[in-house]
XYZ file of C-alpha atoms in Angstrom:
414
model
C -129.632 0.957 -134.603
C -129.406 4.747 -135.229
C -128.922 5.386 -131.492
C -126.060 2.856 -131.162
C -122.918 4.441 -129.707
C -124.607 7.653 -128.555
C -123.796 8.952 -125.077
C -125.575 11.290 -122.719
C -123.439 14.114 -124.143
C -125.040 13.509 -127.549
C -128.524 13.981 -126.077
C -130.654 16.838 -127.448
C -130.671 18.153 -123.848
C -126.857 18.165 -123.594
C -125.524 21.625 -122.992
C -128.934 23.024 -122.028
C -129.130 25.256 -119.004
C -129.670 23.803 -115.551
C -132.906 25.825 -115.081
C -134.418 24.157 -118.171
C -133.644 20.706 -116.799
C -135.118 21.736 -113.442
C -138.300 22.886 -115.182
C -138.549 19.564 -117.043
C -138.094 17.628 -113.786
C -140.707 19.801 -112.081
C -143.205 19.340 -114.936
C -142.868 15.582 -114.643
C -143.517 15.600 -110.892
C -146.320 18.163 -110.619
C -149.208 15.678 -110.776
C -152.377 17.337 -109.497
C -154.895 14.569 -110.252
C -154.431 11.676 -107.788
C -154.819 8.012 -108.805
C -158.536 7.185 -108.737
C -159.483 4.985 -105.780
C -161.391 2.567 -108.033
C -158.230 1.828 -110.026
C -156.398 0.749 -106.868
C -158.872 -2.102 -106.417
C -158.811 -5.405 -108.364
C -161.112 -5.864 -111.360
C -164.410 -7.506 -110.504
C -166.842 -8.922 -113.047
C -169.798 -11.111 -112.000
C -170.458 -14.553 -113.436
C -173.770 -14.321 -115.310
C -175.830 -16.487 -117.616
C -175.992 -14.400 -120.789
C -179.322 -15.588 -122.186
C -180.072 -12.356 -124.037
C -179.475 -11.450 -127.694
C -175.694 -11.212 -127.225
C -172.959 -11.240 -126.224
C -173.235 -14.884 -125.229
C -171.104 -16.766 -122.720
C -167.664 -17.595 -124.112
C -166.409 -21.202 -123.803
C -163.210 -21.752 -121.759
C -161.307 -22.825 -124.873
C -161.974 -19.465 -126.572
C -161.184 -17.519 -123.386
C -157.884 -19.413 -123.148
C -157.034 -18.596 -126.775
C -157.664 -14.897 -126.144
C -155.373 -15.062 -123.106
C -152.333 -16.354 -125.009
C -149.200 -14.155 -125.107
C -149.419 -11.238 -127.517
C -147.417 -11.298 -130.743
C -146.868 -8.431 -133.151
C -149.723 -7.572 -135.507
C -147.294 -7.713 -138.467
C -145.431 -10.873 -137.469
C -145.464 -13.785 -139.960
C -147.202 -15.942 -137.340
C -149.968 -13.345 -137.081
C -150.433 -13.419 -140.835
C -150.837 -17.206 -140.634
C -153.514 -16.801 -137.957
C -155.261 -14.201 -140.133
C -155.094 -16.626 -143.080
C -156.708 -19.285 -140.878
C -159.450 -16.828 -139.887
C -160.106 -16.076 -143.559
C -160.546 -19.796 -144.325
C -162.795 -20.208 -141.274
C -165.001 -17.314 -142.399
C -165.203 -18.741 -145.919
C -166.497 -21.996 -144.426
C -168.965 -20.281 -142.082
C -170.273 -18.076 -144.938
C -170.134 -20.918 -147.489
C -168.187 -18.787 -149.944
C -165.049 -19.002 -152.050
C -164.651 -15.205 -152.097
C -161.013 -14.145 -151.916
C -162.002 -10.763 -150.415
C -162.854 -12.198 -147.002
C -161.549 -10.559 -143.812
C -162.464 -9.667 -140.239
C -162.999 -6.087 -139.174
C -161.212 -4.734 -136.102
C -164.477 -3.793 -134.420
C -167.988 -5.015 -133.669
C -170.731 -5.777 -136.192
C -171.292 -2.048 -136.696
C -167.741 -1.803 -138.092
C -168.597 -4.365 -140.773
C -171.920 -2.607 -141.427
C -170.159 0.715 -142.021
C -167.365 -0.912 -144.035
C -169.900 -2.461 -146.422
C -171.756 0.814 -147.012
C -168.744 3.149 -147.045
C -166.852 1.084 -149.633
C -169.632 0.264 -152.099
C -171.701 3.458 -152.090
C -170.696 6.960 -153.222
C -172.405 10.247 -152.324
C -175.624 10.759 -154.292
C -176.093 7.099 -155.188
C -179.373 5.343 -154.440
C -179.574 2.821 -151.577
C -182.623 0.698 -150.708
C -182.998 -0.531 -147.129
C -185.512 -3.072 -145.804
C -186.459 -1.990 -142.273
C -188.296 -4.404 -139.982
C -186.272 -3.766 -136.834
C -183.326 -1.729 -135.616
C -180.601 -2.922 -138.009
C -182.263 -1.605 -141.144
C -182.717 1.721 -139.328
C -179.001 1.800 -138.546
C -177.910 1.055 -142.130
C -180.259 3.735 -143.461
C -178.725 6.311 -141.120
C -175.166 5.234 -141.945
C -175.874 5.557 -145.671
C -177.506 8.979 -145.220
C -174.557 10.235 -143.175
C -172.172 9.507 -146.036
C -174.417 11.243 -148.571
C -176.382 8.414 -150.168
C -179.933 8.864 -151.433
C -181.696 6.428 -149.092
C -185.053 4.777 -149.796
C -186.748 2.809 -147.015
C -189.079 -0.184 -147.173
C -190.660 -0.215 -143.706
C -192.653 -2.894 -141.876
C -193.464 -3.347 -138.206
C -190.812 -5.219 -136.171
C -190.585 -8.795 -137.403
C -192.427 -7.988 -140.648
C -191.696 -9.993 -143.807
C -190.839 -8.583 -147.255
C -191.974 -10.678 -150.221
C -189.647 -11.025 -153.205
C -192.305 -9.264 -155.300
C -192.296 -6.251 -152.977
C -188.506 -6.156 -153.054
C -188.332 -6.338 -156.863
C -190.927 -3.580 -157.253
C -188.916 -1.305 -154.929
C -185.641 -2.126 -156.713
C -187.243 -1.312 -160.089
C -188.622 1.963 -158.733
C -185.564 3.310 -156.907
C -182.751 1.737 -158.998
C -180.363 1.356 -156.033
C -176.696 0.423 -156.243
C -177.159 -1.450 -152.942
C -180.064 -3.286 -151.281
C -179.814 -4.162 -147.572
C -181.671 -6.929 -145.727
C -181.230 -8.345 -142.217
C -181.192 -12.157 -142.215
C -181.319 -12.421 -138.410
C -183.252 -9.424 -137.031
C -182.407 -9.833 -133.348
C -184.552 -6.895 -132.212
C -187.634 -8.783 -133.422
C -186.457 -12.426 -133.354
C -186.990 -12.814 -137.106
C -185.102 -15.048 -139.538
C -185.902 -13.566 -142.956
C -185.943 -15.760 -146.091
C -183.145 -14.909 -148.539
C -183.731 -17.225 -151.533
C -184.276 -15.439 -154.847
C -183.402 -11.939 -153.627
C -179.826 -12.133 -154.911
C -181.184 -13.047 -158.353
C -183.441 -9.975 -158.299
C -180.488 -7.755 -157.402
C -178.335 -9.200 -160.203
C -181.138 -8.699 -162.710
C -181.244 -4.989 -161.804
C -177.461 -4.432 -161.391
C -177.749 -3.882 -157.646
C -175.516 -5.252 -154.879
C -177.183 -7.427 -152.217
C -175.934 -6.763 -148.656
C -177.002 -9.111 -145.843
C -176.564 -8.811 -142.063
C -176.126 -12.185 -140.303
C -174.804 -10.925 -136.949
C -177.516 -12.734 -134.972
C -178.005 -15.705 -137.292
C -174.610 -16.962 -138.492
C -173.957 -20.462 -137.167
C -177.541 -20.763 -135.940
C -179.552 -20.609 -139.192
C -178.524 -21.736 -142.692
C -177.012 -19.119 -145.001
C -175.158 -19.798 -148.274
C -173.376 -16.713 -149.569
C -172.382 -18.071 -152.978
C -175.454 -20.220 -153.708
C -177.839 -17.435 -152.669
C -175.991 -14.810 -154.738
C -175.248 -12.563 -151.753
C -172.721 -9.914 -152.797
C -171.670 -8.717 -149.320
C -172.186 -10.642 -146.090
C -171.090 -9.788 -142.563
C -171.529 -11.019 -139.012
C -170.278 -10.392 -135.478
C -168.072 -12.459 -133.206
C -170.122 -12.367 -129.998
C -173.299 -14.314 -130.745
C -173.458 -17.890 -132.050
C -169.721 -17.751 -132.837
C -169.108 -17.351 -129.070
C -166.027 -15.144 -129.268
C -165.733 -11.943 -127.218
C -167.217 -8.813 -128.859
C -164.847 -6.800 -131.034
C -164.264 -8.606 -134.349
C -166.615 -8.808 -137.333
C -166.169 -11.145 -140.334
C -167.127 -9.719 -143.734
C -166.855 -10.953 -147.334
C -167.206 -9.280 -150.744
C -167.716 -11.156 -154.023
C -166.341 -10.128 -157.423
C -169.360 -7.937 -158.234
C -168.907 -6.032 -154.982
C -165.143 -5.724 -155.512
C -165.662 -4.291 -159.006
C -167.917 -1.570 -157.591
C -165.679 -1.025 -154.567
C -162.370 -0.660 -156.400
C -163.661 1.461 -159.318
C -164.891 4.439 -157.287
C -164.653 8.080 -158.333
C -164.226 9.167 -154.702
C -162.372 7.717 -151.708
C -164.456 6.057 -148.966
C -165.310 8.463 -146.144
C -163.439 6.285 -143.602
C -159.691 5.670 -143.740
C -159.879 2.901 -141.116
C -162.549 1.017 -143.082
C -161.066 1.604 -146.566
C -160.954 -1.818 -148.233
C -158.076 -0.688 -150.474
C -155.920 -0.807 -147.339
C -157.727 -3.596 -145.472
C -157.491 -5.955 -148.452
C -153.706 -5.558 -148.347
C -153.539 -5.981 -144.551
C -155.419 -9.275 -144.927
C -153.364 -10.468 -147.926
C -156.322 -10.352 -150.330
C -154.975 -7.913 -152.951
C -152.295 -10.124 -154.540
C -149.445 -7.867 -153.412
C -146.304 -9.634 -152.109
C -146.011 -7.417 -149.009
C -148.588 -6.551 -146.378
C -148.157 -2.926 -145.308
C -149.019 -1.343 -141.977
C -152.539 0.106 -141.931
C -153.689 -0.198 -138.304
C -152.941 -2.370 -135.283
C -155.463 -5.174 -135.309
C -156.885 -6.661 -132.077
C -154.368 -9.489 -131.713
C -156.071 -11.181 -128.741
C -159.468 -10.730 -130.403
C -158.183 -12.459 -133.533
C -156.795 -15.332 -131.421
C -160.245 -15.808 -129.904
C -162.043 -15.478 -133.259
C -159.774 -18.112 -134.818
C -160.572 -20.509 -131.969
C -164.326 -19.920 -132.251
C -164.202 -20.566 -136.013
C -162.163 -23.724 -135.331
C -164.880 -24.975 -132.944
C -167.524 -24.331 -135.625
C -165.437 -26.205 -138.219
C -164.964 -29.169 -135.868
C -168.670 -29.321 -135.019
C -169.786 -28.717 -138.607
C -172.259 -26.133 -139.866
C -175.066 -28.635 -140.384
C -174.758 -29.890 -136.807
C -174.674 -26.326 -135.461
C -177.818 -25.434 -137.414
C -179.549 -28.643 -136.257
C -178.664 -28.062 -132.609
C -179.949 -24.465 -132.618
C -183.197 -25.547 -134.284
C -183.695 -28.404 -131.807
C -183.016 -26.335 -128.672
C -185.126 -23.450 -130.000
C -188.084 -25.811 -130.571
C -187.653 -27.144 -127.010
C -187.663 -23.559 -125.682
C -190.762 -22.661 -127.759
C -192.734 -25.546 -126.228
C -191.745 -24.491 -122.722
C -192.672 -20.856 -123.350
C -196.058 -21.835 -124.771
C -196.644 -24.051 -121.714
C -196.150 -20.894 -119.616
C -198.901 -19.229 -121.669
C -196.496 -16.890 -123.490
C -197.087 -15.752 -127.081
C -194.418 -16.247 -129.794
C -194.016 -14.818 -133.300
C -193.723 -16.406 -136.764
C -190.539 -16.707 -138.909
C -188.540 -17.325 -135.751
C -184.797 -16.860 -135.434
C -183.300 -19.998 -133.797
C -180.719 -18.002 -131.814
C -182.928 -15.228 -130.384
C -186.543 -15.880 -129.369
C -188.960 -12.992 -128.896
C -192.051 -13.300 -126.727
C -194.855 -10.795 -126.414
C -194.733 -9.041 -123.036
C -197.242 -10.974 -120.906
C -200.377 -8.945 -120.318
C -200.517 -7.012 -117.060
C -196.789 -7.279 -116.278
C -194.096 -4.613 -116.175
C -191.420 -6.115 -118.449
C -188.597 -4.169 -116.771
C -189.646 -5.577 -113.400
C -189.630 -9.137 -114.767
C -186.141 -8.748 -116.258
C -184.763 -7.046 -113.143
C -186.118 -9.882 -110.970
C -184.565 -12.532 -113.233
C -181.184 -10.786 -113.134
C -181.244 -10.272 -109.360
C -182.491 -13.706 -108.314
C -181.142 -15.923 -111.109
C -178.023 -14.013 -112.272
C -179.455 -14.333 -115.749
C -179.655 -11.796 -118.543
C -182.738 -11.639 -120.730
C -183.638 -8.361 -122.412
C -186.508 -6.241 -123.625
C -186.960 -5.022 -127.175
C -184.530 -2.837 -129.111
C -185.299 0.185 -131.277
C -188.826 -0.147 -132.695
C -189.550 -3.296 -130.652
C -189.028 -1.640 -127.223
C -192.098 -2.135 -125.056
C -193.423 -4.875 -127.356
C -191.277 -7.925 -126.634
C -188.842 -9.689 -124.327
C -185.914 -11.580 -125.842
C -184.177 -14.841 -124.902
C -180.973 -15.919 -126.658
C -179.491 -19.431 -126.545
C -176.551 -19.312 -128.942
C -173.517 -21.461 -129.617
C -171.999 -22.485 -126.268
C -175.282 -21.571 -124.522
C -177.386 -23.618 -126.946
C -178.315 -26.480 -124.606
C -181.651 -27.846 -123.337
C -180.352 -27.524 -119.758
C -179.972 -23.772 -120.346
C -183.462 -23.631 -121.846
C -184.762 -25.284 -118.652
C -182.936 -22.708 -116.521
C -184.403 -19.847 -118.576
C -187.921 -21.299 -118.348
C -187.567 -21.802 -114.580
C -186.431 -18.190 -114.129
C -189.326 -16.889 -116.248
C -191.868 -19.015 -114.373
C -190.503 -17.744 -111.051
C -190.688 -14.118 -112.223
C -194.257 -14.519 -113.522
C -195.285 -16.076 -110.202
C -193.541 -13.521 -107.984
C -193.813 -10.181 -109.789
C -196.996 -8.180 -109.382
C -199.351 -7.804 -112.314
C -199.236 -4.057 -112.904
C -199.054 -2.518 -116.370
C -195.847 -0.608 -117.172
């Protein structure tokens, strides 16, 4: 210890004048902003049924994992937990990719990491937009200087493989983005064959599964997806704040042979790959302090998925979603095609103010459902039954709350 054996006389302040010490004491005691009254009260958070598009309710087992005592982010035991998380993500993604990690941040962190690391300023990027997430990726890519080309459809619209290939041939992108689970529109977009198109034209295929992972089948390796990411807070049922992501060899070749550094230091995969033990180096070096409690919770949520099995998770979400669809149709509500099992969108019932319906449901049933997001605002209402919440009893509760709102709220157009 470099300070071992030092005394007060060795202090940098030793020998300083008494007035200086008085000024230091005075500066430490001259607090002019009092403690805020709200911070002198205990934390209060209501118990709610989170039946919206996420976050979803977290099972007690995951909450307990997140509440375990903190350990250091560079401790050997933490590295073992991170190694477990990597294996859990590989199972959930159905990939053998070595470059598999979790971001210290929400799904947007993984979204930015994917774009920032694989695209350089001036390069062409093609984005399929049929909801808010394509809009976000397009803006992220433009902000870092990419030449962005947009394929745009109305919320929930479907892109055929022919349309995608024609756009790839025309714009010659280095990266093509598609949302698998478009939660703003309740769409689960087909993925088969698109990875083959991207390989044929030397383009990386980036897929967002934040709202779909664990609820709808996805096979990263079999479907030739080059970069795949998700979020922790939906069907995985962990608290928000971590985001699994994986890069295959094609993506790594592009990522680690850049002419310029990525615009973000925090999201630079050169450093993150070392932090996660993916770069083959014997030592993991400090890059940033990862969310230790968040990683505890993510590991537990991935363990629950592994115990249940992907096929069973997919089956359960499909079964409960079908049960919910029947109940919604019995209420006279209109649904959309290509439905996402985890998030169901319904057309706003004619003559009703959708904000009034949702406010009533929250107030009288302590239940969150939401309106649209981005381009789907004012078009739809959304119900999410994911992971821990994916039960027919919860579907019955949601249907009861909706029926009550439709009966009680006045028919008056928003």
